Amino acid sequence: MPNVLILHGPNLNLLGTREPGVYGRVTLAQINAMLEEEAAARGVTLRILQSNHEGALVDAIHAAVGWADGIIINAGALTHYSYALRDAIAGVGIPTVEVHLSNIHAREPFRHTSVIAPVCRGQIAGFGARSYLLALWALLEEK
Ligand code: DQA
């Protein structure tokens, strides 16, 4: 049974009320419930963490070694500048899919760069909460 770590980065705890024109009205709890339902249907075990702290996300990636078969990460704004997250993903060597609710490439220029993309298997952006489901499917296809 595959084990997958889901990581949500800074400010994603505010989903539902945060910039609904960009991110919609779906809450993080609803996204997590959707993922749990899909995981249960596919025999996948999830661990889910949201943190506003870069170091906590790095620690979670390290702690995934020996447990996780894959990681799905929405690193929030850390996507655009966190070399620490990039090095953590590269360092553990666990297949990782990068996710964004919004299409970061259609937004402000600073969002067009993802420093974690080169160490991820792929990136899914722009499909709202469904981006996470697509990422889970992609990860399971990798196995
Ligand atoms: C985001 C996009 C990032 O640019 C932003 O900083 C976020 C959310 C997304 O899911 O669309 O916090 O990762």
PDB file of C-alpha atoms and ligand atoms in Angstrom:
ATOM      1  CA  MET A   1       0.000   0.000   0.000  1.00  0.00           C
ATOM      2  CA  PRO A   2       1.641   3.261  -1.053  1.00  0.00           C
ATOM      3  CA  ASN A   3       2.224   5.987   1.481  1.00  0.00           C
ATOM      4  CA  VAL A   4       2.018   9.603   0.371  1.00  0.00           C
ATOM      5  CA  LEU A   5       2.977  12.744   2.258  1.00  0.00           C
ATOM      6  CA  ILE A   6       0.889  15.824   1.457  1.00  0.00           C
ATOM      7  CA  LEU A   7       2.515  19.153   2.330  1.00  0.00           C
ATOM      8  CA  HIS A   8       0.773  22.508   2.313  1.00  0.00           C
ATOM      9  CA  GLY A   9       2.955  25.565   2.778  1.00  0.00           C
ATOM     10  CA  PRO A  10       2.457  29.115   4.045  1.00  0.00           C
ATOM     11  CA  ASN A  11      -0.962  30.756   4.021  1.00  0.00           C
ATOM     12  CA  LEU A  12      -2.775  27.716   2.668  1.00  0.00           C
ATOM     13  CA  ASN A  13      -4.516  27.407   6.035  1.00  0.00           C
ATOM     14  CA  LEU A  14      -6.406  30.549   4.950  1.00  0.00           C
ATOM     15  CA  LEU A  15      -8.017  28.885   1.927  1.00  0.00           C
ATOM     16  CA  GLY A  16     -11.734  29.525   1.815  1.00  0.00           C
ATOM     17  CA  THR A  17     -11.392  33.176   2.723  1.00  0.00           C
ATOM     18  CA  ARG A  18      -8.016  34.052   1.162  1.00  0.00           C
ATOM     19  CA  GLU A  19      -8.289  35.904  -2.159  1.00  0.00           C
ATOM     20  CA  PRO A  20     -11.292  33.851  -3.306  1.00  0.00           C
ATOM     21  CA  GLY A  21     -11.070  35.375  -6.774  1.00  0.00           C
ATOM     22  CA  VAL A  22      -7.725  33.609  -7.175  1.00  0.00           C
ATOM     23  CA  TYR A  23      -8.031  30.511  -5.001  1.00  0.00           C
ATOM     24  CA  GLY A  24     -11.773  29.893  -4.852  1.00  0.00           C
ATOM     25  CA  ARG A  25     -13.856  29.173  -1.759  1.00  0.00           C
ATOM     26  CA  VAL A  26     -12.679  25.676  -1.048  1.00  0.00           C
ATOM     27  CA  THR A  27     -11.111  25.263   2.392  1.00  0.00           C
ATOM     28  CA  LEU A  28      -7.992  23.307   3.222  1.00  0.00           C
ATOM     29  CA  ALA A  29     -10.111  20.922   5.295  1.00  0.00           C
ATOM     30  CA  GLN A  30     -12.243  20.223   2.206  1.00  0.00           C
ATOM     31  CA  ILE A  31      -9.151  19.610   0.068  1.00  0.00           C
ATOM     32  CA  ASN A  32      -7.769  17.237   2.667  1.00  0.00           C
ATOM     33  CA  ALA A  33     -11.098  15.389   2.930  1.00  0.00           C
ATOM     34  CA  MET A  34     -11.222  15.034  -0.867  1.00  0.00           C
ATOM     35  CA  LEU A  35      -7.689  13.621  -0.854  1.00  0.00           C
ATOM     36  CA  GLU A  36      -8.454  11.231   2.016  1.00  0.00           C
ATOM     37  CA  GLU A  37     -11.503   9.945   0.151  1.00  0.00           C
ATOM     38  CA  GLU A  38      -9.550   9.359  -3.045  1.00  0.00           C
ATOM     39  CA  ALA A  39      -6.647   7.795  -1.141  1.00  0.00           C
ATOM     40  CA  ALA A  40      -8.971   5.395   0.690  1.00  0.00           C
ATOM     41  CA  ALA A  41     -10.547   4.354  -2.616  1.00  0.00           C
ATOM     42  CA  ARG A  42      -7.105   3.590  -4.027  1.00  0.00           C
ATOM     43  CA  GLY A  43      -5.608   1.944  -0.947  1.00  0.00           C
ATOM     44  CA  VAL A  44      -3.215   4.804  -0.283  1.00  0.00           C
ATOM     45  CA  THR A  45      -2.233   6.023   3.176  1.00  0.00           C
ATOM     46  CA  LEU A  46      -1.772   9.773   3.576  1.00  0.00           C
ATOM     47  CA  ARG A  47       0.027  11.949   6.060  1.00  0.00           C
ATOM     48  CA  ILE A  48      -0.975  15.588   5.719  1.00  0.00           C
ATOM     49  CA  LEU A  49       0.789  18.644   7.124  1.00  0.00           C
ATOM     50  CA  GLN A  50       0.228  22.369   6.677  1.00  0.00           C
ATOM     51  CA  SER A  51       2.880  24.714   7.997  1.00  0.00           C
ATOM     52  CA  ASN A  52       3.664  28.376   7.657  1.00  0.00           C
ATOM     53  CA  HIS A  53       7.290  27.614   8.533  1.00  0.00           C
ATOM     54  CA  GLU A  54       9.925  26.622   6.008  1.00  0.00           C
ATOM     55  CA  GLY A  55      11.927  24.588   8.534  1.00  0.00           C
ATOM     56  CA  ALA A  56       8.885  22.544   9.573  1.00  0.00           C
ATOM     57  CA  LEU A  57       8.332  21.613   5.915  1.00  0.00           C
ATOM     58  CA  VAL A  58      12.018  20.676   5.547  1.00  0.00           C
ATOM     59  CA  ASP A  59      11.759  18.534   8.703  1.00  0.00           C
ATOM     60  CA  ALA A  60       8.647  16.801   7.356  1.00  0.00           C
ATOM     61  CA  ILE A  61      10.420  15.978   4.081  1.00  0.00           C
ATOM     62  CA  HIS A  62      13.338  14.478   6.014  1.00  0.00           C
ATOM     63  CA  ALA A  63      10.963  12.530   8.268  1.00  0.00           C
ATOM     64  CA  ALA A  64       9.276  11.049   5.193  1.00  0.00           C
ATOM     65  CA  VAL A  65      12.363   8.951   4.435  1.00  0.00           C
ATOM     66  CA  GLY A  66      11.586   5.280   4.990  1.00  0.00           C
ATOM     67  CA  TRP A  67       7.840   5.904   5.047  1.00  0.00           C
ATOM     68  CA  ALA A  68       6.681   7.897   2.025  1.00  0.00           C
ATOM     69  CA  ASP A  69       6.638   6.491  -1.485  1.00  0.00           C
ATOM     70  CA  GLY A  70       5.771   9.924  -2.797  1.00  0.00           C
ATOM     71  CA  ILE A  71       5.280  13.547  -1.795  1.00  0.00           C
ATOM     72  CA  ILE A  72       2.770  16.096  -3.056  1.00  0.00           C
ATOM     73  CA  ILE A  73       3.727  19.649  -2.157  1.00  0.00           C
ATOM     74  CA  ASN A  74       2.078  23.002  -2.544  1.00  0.00           C
ATOM     75  CA  ALA A  75       4.886  25.131  -1.148  1.00  0.00           C
ATOM     76  CA  GLY A  76       2.934  28.384  -1.479  1.00  0.00           C
ATOM     77  CA  ALA A  77       5.208  31.383  -1.898  1.00  0.00           C
ATOM     78  CA  LEU A  78       8.205  29.293  -0.798  1.00  0.00           C
ATOM     79  CA  THR A  79       7.943  27.727  -4.253  1.00  0.00           C
ATOM     80  CA  HIS A  80       9.502  30.826  -5.713  1.00  0.00           C
ATOM     81  CA  TYR A  81      12.586  31.198  -3.502  1.00  0.00           C
ATOM     82  CA  SER A  82      13.189  28.356  -1.059  1.00  0.00           C
ATOM     83  CA  TYR A  83      16.453  26.667  -1.919  1.00  0.00           C
ATOM     84  CA  ALA A  84      16.147  24.866   1.427  1.00  0.00           C
ATOM     85  CA  LEU A  85      12.977  23.109   0.259  1.00  0.00           C
ATOM     86  CA  ARG A  86      14.529  22.373  -3.097  1.00  0.00           C
ATOM     87  CA  ASP A  87      17.578  20.818  -1.446  1.00  0.00           C
ATOM     88  CA  ALA A  88      15.391  18.806   0.940  1.00  0.00           C
ATOM     89  CA  ILE A  89      13.380  17.337  -1.956  1.00  0.00           C
ATOM     90  CA  ALA A  90      16.559  16.581  -3.891  1.00  0.00           C
ATOM     91  CA  GLY A  91      18.242  15.236  -0.766  1.00  0.00           C
ATOM     92  CA  VAL A  92      15.657  12.602   0.142  1.00  0.00           C
ATOM     93  CA  GLY A  93      15.119  11.406  -3.413  1.00  0.00           C
ATOM     94  CA  ILE A  94      11.406  10.662  -2.871  1.00  0.00           C
ATOM     95  CA  PRO A  95       9.309  11.209  -6.042  1.00  0.00           C
ATOM     96  CA  THR A  96       7.627  14.575  -5.554  1.00  0.00           C
ATOM     97  CA  VAL A  97       4.881  16.357  -7.464  1.00  0.00           C
ATOM     98  CA  GLU A  98       4.552  20.137  -7.190  1.00  0.00           C
ATOM     99  CA  VAL A  99       1.023  21.481  -6.994  1.00  0.00           C
ATOM    100  CA  HIS A 100      -0.612  24.896  -7.232  1.00  0.00           C
ATOM    101  CA  LEU A 101      -4.253  25.836  -7.146  1.00  0.00           C
ATOM    102  CA  SER A 102      -3.673  28.816  -9.425  1.00  0.00           C
ATOM    103  CA  ASN A 103      -1.810  28.897 -12.721  1.00  0.00           C
ATOM    104  CA  ILE A 104       1.381  30.496 -11.412  1.00  0.00           C
ATOM    105  CA  HIS A 105       2.570  31.107 -14.981  1.00  0.00           C
ATOM    106  CA  ALA A 106      -0.402  33.350 -15.710  1.00  0.00           C
ATOM    107  CA  ARG A 107       0.156  35.541 -12.647  1.00  0.00           C
ATOM    108  CA  GLU A 108       2.768  38.066 -11.497  1.00  0.00           C
ATOM    109  CA  PRO A 109       6.276  37.520 -12.941  1.00  0.00           C
ATOM    110  CA  PHE A 110       7.762  36.557  -9.561  1.00  0.00           C
ATOM    111  CA  ARG A 111       5.434  33.545  -9.513  1.00  0.00           C
ATOM    112  CA  HIS A 112       6.650  32.261 -12.877  1.00  0.00           C
ATOM    113  CA  THR A 113       9.780  30.820 -11.315  1.00  0.00           C
ATOM    114  CA  SER A 114       9.634  27.673  -9.239  1.00  0.00           C
ATOM    115  CA  VAL A 115      12.944  26.778  -7.647  1.00  0.00           C
ATOM    116  CA  ILE A 116      11.577  23.380  -6.655  1.00  0.00           C
ATOM    117  CA  ALA A 117      10.335  22.403 -10.134  1.00  0.00           C
ATOM    118  CA  PRO A 118      13.713  21.061 -11.328  1.00  0.00           C
ATOM    119  CA  VAL A 119      13.829  18.511  -8.489  1.00  0.00           C
ATOM    120  CA  CYS A 120      10.166  17.450  -8.812  1.00  0.00           C
ATOM    121  CA  ARG A 121       8.781  14.807 -11.175  1.00  0.00           C
ATOM    122  CA  GLY A 122       6.355  17.386 -12.489  1.00  0.00           C
ATOM    123  CA  GLN A 123       4.188  20.359 -11.755  1.00  0.00           C
ATOM    124  CA  ILE A 124       0.397  20.664 -11.806  1.00  0.00           C
ATOM    125  CA  ALA A 125      -0.983  24.184 -11.604  1.00  0.00           C
ATOM    126  CA  GLY A 126      -4.180  25.996 -12.354  1.00  0.00           C
ATOM    127  CA  PHE A 127      -6.907  23.457 -11.658  1.00  0.00           C
ATOM    128  CA  GLY A 128      -7.905  24.649  -8.198  1.00  0.00           C
ATOM    129  CA  ALA A 129      -8.421  21.906  -5.639  1.00  0.00           C
ATOM    130  CA  ARG A 130      -8.404  19.351  -8.468  1.00  0.00           C
ATOM    131  CA  SER A 131      -4.679  20.052  -8.928  1.00  0.00           C
ATOM    132  CA  TYR A 132      -4.092  17.944  -5.826  1.00  0.00           C
ATOM    133  CA  LEU A 133      -6.148  15.019  -7.164  1.00  0.00           C
ATOM    134  CA  LEU A 134      -4.325  15.163 -10.483  1.00  0.00           C
ATOM    135  CA  ALA A 135      -1.047  15.107  -8.566  1.00  0.00           C
ATOM    136  CA  LEU A 136      -2.121  12.048  -6.591  1.00  0.00           C
ATOM    137  CA  TRP A 137      -3.102  10.246  -9.781  1.00  0.00           C
ATOM    138  CA  ALA A 138       0.185  11.199 -11.431  1.00  0.00           C
ATOM    139  CA  LEU A 139       2.164   9.943  -8.443  1.00  0.00           C
ATOM    140  CA  LEU A 140       0.316   6.632  -8.385  1.00  0.00           C
ATOM    141  CA  GLU A 141       0.941   6.168 -12.106  1.00  0.00           C
ATOM    142  CA  GLU A 142       4.646   6.591 -11.416  1.00  0.00           C
ATOM    143  CA  LYS A 143       4.696   3.503  -9.174  1.00  0.00           C
TER     144      LYS A 143
HETATM  145  C1  DQA B   1       0.055  28.951  -4.721  1.00  0.00           C
HETATM  146  C2  DQA B   1       0.700  29.979  -5.655  1.00  0.00           C
HETATM  147  C3  DQA B   1       1.784  30.755  -4.933  1.00  0.00           C
HETATM  148  O1  DQA B   1       2.355  31.721  -5.805  1.00  0.00           O
HETATM  149  C4  DQA B   1       1.207  31.473  -3.746  1.00  0.00           C
HETATM  150  O2  DQA B   1       2.229  32.142  -3.041  1.00  0.00           O
HETATM  151  C5  DQA B   1       0.441  30.574  -2.839  1.00  0.00           C
HETATM  152  C6  DQA B   1      -0.456  29.593  -3.458  1.00  0.00           C
HETATM  153  C7  DQA B   1      -1.120  28.229  -5.401  1.00  0.00           C
HETATM  154  O3  DQA B   1      -1.525  27.168  -4.876  1.00  0.00           O
HETATM  155  O4  DQA B   1      -1.658  28.696  -6.404  1.00  0.00           O
HETATM  156  O5  DQA B   1       0.490  30.683  -1.627  1.00  0.00           O
HETATM  157  O6  DQA B   1       1.029  27.977  -4.396  1.00  0.00           O
END
